Amino acid sequence: MPVPFRVAHFGDDGSQVLLSSAAEVAGGSFEIAPGEPRSFQPDIFVLGPAAPEPLALAQRLHAEVPPAQILFLVATVRLERFRASLPFVPHMASAWTADVASSPAFVADILVRAAQTSRQRAESATLADRINMQLGRNAATSQAPEIEARRLQQLALSEAYLATLLSEAPEAFIALSPEGHILAWNGAAARLFGIVPDRAIGCLASDVLTAEAYDQLADAIDMVQAGDSAAAREVQLMGANGQRWIEVSLAPLSNDDGKVITVSMTLRDVTARRSAEARLRASEQRYRTLTETLPQLVWTCRPDGTCDYLSKQWVDYTGIPEVEQLGLTWLDRAVHPQDREPTLEHWRGAVAGMHPYDIEFRIRRADGSYRWFKTRATPIYGDDGAIAEWFGTCTDIEDIVQAREMLSQSAEELGQRVEAEVAARREAEDALRQSQKMEAVGQLTGGIAHDFNNLLQGITGSLDLLQRRVSQGRYAELDRFINGAMTSTSRASALTHRLLAFSRRQPLDPRPVRTNSLVASMEDLLRRTLGERVELELVLAGGLWQTRCDPNQLESAILNLAINARDAMPDGGKLIIETCNAHLDQAYADQHPEVKSGQYVCVAVTDTGVGMDADTMKKAFEPFFTTKPIGQGTGLGLSMIYGFARQSEGHAKLYSQLGQGTTSKLYLPRLLGEPELEEPEARGTAQPAESGETVLVVEDEPLVRSLILEVLEELGYRALEAADGPAGLDILQSRRRIDLLITDIGLPGLNGRQVAEAARQQRPTLKVLYMTGYAENAALAAGFLEPGMAMMTKPFAMDALSTRIRDIMENSPEL
């Protein structure tokens, strides 16, 4: 296992943090200890800015450990002047220098190179000492004439030994006699100067070396020949491969009398190192120039996330020395207290690889104020793929944050103004709708009053005359007045149904419908209604889907459309009734919010009449709107059709052009799945009531209740009565026999549906016939009628009630 490089550090002024960080970046192959006392022989001496008299200290340290390298960490403001002074200090010519504000990576590179240089020098010194020692032994033995033969033998061995050592030495080695003759010249020296050993050994050094090289080495050679020591120095020489930087180490070898008998020189080519140092210094300078000219605050961190460098801008902005903010101290010293915890959590997540580092927080300025900064960091990866360093910047966004806050406030104020405007507009629209509603109600009530007054006049007039004839004993004309009253009553009932259809609250009996069959069955009726002047054509599509609706209402809608078309063709024309499958897509549904996209069965009625203009079409579906003369039509035909379509979850649409005619389209939703079979209603022969069959009538209107009881008596049933829901429920919860419950849905308090549901909990087989004069409940029939239940809509004929009672009692399926 390789021995770690040893570093002795002087001047504990914060540079210890930089040195430790650089050692970590270098891979942990360094041991760092305080300068003195030293428990080991260092490879590198590091002198920080606070080291006392650094040049004198360096000279003493170099004398103690010649191979060791010296690294000066100098403050930025003194660095260039310090570097310029070193060539004039002989023993410091090859010293290393770095800015104390340099990045750990930069210092780590210097440490590695300096440590390697120190080890190589130590090995070279060991080799030179062994050679000089052997030369000394040879010189000492040469003074004994009596053992000349032994000396010659030893000299031959020494020369062979030296030749081997010199040929293997990586550095150039030259040995000089006191007179300056070359005693040794190895292969490395031959490659350096381009002179083979045979041409160099025995010659004067001044003759072999170039004048430039010898002049740079002469003073050092003279010092060594005089017995003084000479420190290593770096000189620039012209070698075989051009100008080279050479590190020269000289050492004297003296005999027992202290006389110098040999001067040894070790020359090491450090051109590559000097070039690398120059590039490194240039790179550092570019990096420093870049970081100090950027408008951002620049920083770097170690792979574990602890800060190891803060740019001059950061230090100037915060007013805190860099050394006091390294590690994670910057969080407590510079970041706003409210931002510290989220900033730290975000940083830890980025270091763990969970997300990029991109965050906004406030940084304290030297004057104590805080400003917002946008902070980003990018990981720099090493050759092994691991993060080697984090490079980050902080950009001042205080103005942006303030603008954002102002914009947010402006947006909030704008939102409030918009809300106020919308509220005001909504109030105005509500007022307009209320006005329109009141106008429509006025128009509606006026139309209803007009029609119902006419109908009531027919009823009351017929009944009045009927009463007179009975009191006069004139019975022959009674049927005429009775029929007149019944006709007016039927017309009133039809008008009520139209109103309910317009309001989409008419009682419907939806069933699966084959539209083609229904239209075809109306052909004779339509031809009689249209008359001879109107040509009728049916275009029925093949493969038409089925729909689910109230077939009676569909027939009524088609008949109303046909009548409108006939009236629009006073001189005759052509009427086409067409069926087809249709698909209303989402685009159409977006234009008509009341429509759901999907598949529909379409019934289109087209005439060649006078047509309608745009204003007329807009009002066509409004109640009591009509283009016919006063007294001809109620204006409820199209509104009834529209209400029926909407109540059936369908859609009605008009297309018209003046002079060209009108097309009315009725869309009914397609029935999916297996349709129910249309069974003819069972109409068995009326049978008398079985003995004991009992019917309970719950009706709050006494006259209606008495009429129903009268019908039950005629049919032979036992009848029970109750005036409200609770009274009826009391009877149903008793032990009395009850086979059929007839109840009004709209009972006050406990309604008819609640009464029936409570009764069926105790009487599951109870049959129920609902009556309703309140159409909103009747419209629910399709949703809550269960087996054994039926419904009738008021007003109804007594014969219809008798038929429905017999039907539900005789033909309802067993529960």
C-alpha angles and dihedrals in degrees: 000000000000117000111249118247112257122225127190114200127204126189113037097212101130095288086105088075091053091046093050091048091050091050090053092050089050089060102264095281092132134089113206123196136165113275102249138061094029122203093189140033106261127224091205134027113206116199115194126204091268095054109122115247093345097193094051091044091050091052092053093046092049091052090052096046108018097182093051118104123228123220119192117203104202132186114256095247092054100038103094095044091047093051091049092054097053098079088061092057104075099205091046100052092108099040121131122236135190139169110259086225092057120124118264090245092058093049091044090058091052092048092053094048094044092048092051090049091051093052092048091050091050091052091047092049090051090052092047092049091053091050094047091047091054091047089051092052090051091050092049094049091048090073094067108081093185094066097042092129092053090049092053090050092049091045091055090051091046093050091051090048093047092046090055093048094046094048091052096044112111092210128064111262125197127177120197132195119229088262092054099257116145111248099172133024117169132199094265089057090049091053092046097051100023093238121121118229094250090061094045107041112090094018127108113264090230089059096047101040120065116260090248093052095044092048090055091049100036098086092048091048090049091051092051093045088053089055098256123128121247124202123227115272139182119236134176113238135177104240135173089280097044131264111359135179108234128190107213124199118186128191130178124223115208132188126231090281091057093250116142108242100167138023114203123199127193114196119193122188106232097167093115091049093048090048091049090048090050091049090046092050090047091048091048091048092050090047092048092046090049095048093045094048097046115101089228130082107251128207141162132210137197121252090265090058101253115135117247103167136035121183125238090255091058092049092045092047097048096034089220121122113252094238090060092056103046122114107021095319091106089073093063096035102044113015123085111259092238091053100045100086097045090043092052093046091049091048093050090050091052092048089050089054095246096126142341118282105252119137144139122230140148122261124201116243123216090258091057098256123121129229131188118251132188106223125197131170133193123201117231112212127213128221090273091059094249124122108269098178145349119234115197142174134198116209121197108241099163092120091048092050091049091048089048091052091048090049090049090051090047090049090050091049090046090049091052091049091048091048090050091048092047091048091050091047090047090053090049091048091047089051090048092048090048089051091048090046092052090047090050091046090050091049091044095048091045091053093044092048091051095049097039093047088056091048094045089049090057092047098044092042092051092047091047093052090043090055091049093050092049092049089049091048091239100140099158096084099041095103091060093056093041091052090048092054092046091049092053090047092053091049090051090051091051091049090052091052091051091052090050091048090053090051090045090237102105116127108259131193101204116196137159107283132197097210096195092056091046094051093044091052090056095055097099092045091049094049092051090047096047096046131213097298094065119071113216123207126180117204106186117184121231117238092023114178121239123247135198118235143113103291093203091055091046090053089049091050093050091047092050091050090049092050091049089050092049091051090050089057104055091161093046131260143160130302120197122192110193134180127199145152113261138187119205106202129208093263090059091045090052089056092047108041093189091062126083117213114245146085122324142177108235127207111190123190113194127184135182093224135125095291129210135269123233095265092051092049091053090057099037095101094045116111117260092006110135138156091208123104118273111282094026109101133345098245091238099106100091093033089055090050091049092049092048091051094049092045088052089052090251138112139244124207136179128209118184144154128190112261093005104074140245137276119202116194125197115195118197121181118258116253108235125200127020110338120227115254114251105234121192112246114261109247105181123173110281110260126200117253117272117248111280098009106151132199124195115210116199109186130143094205106082096204093050090045092052092049091053091048088052091054091049090051091052090051091051100247126139107244131209123185138202128181097212144012101269092050091049092048091052089057092045091051091053124088094253119124114258121172100172134025116206109189139162111239094216099060115151115253105356104033126216095257091054090048092052094046092050091047093051091056087069098024106038092173095051113131117222133201113189122204123195138184090168103079097198090070091041090057087063091064094102090054106047107023108115129189109297093029130107137170137215127194121225130271099047135156119256090235089056089051091050091050093047092048092050090045096052093043096046105030109028113117118254112263 
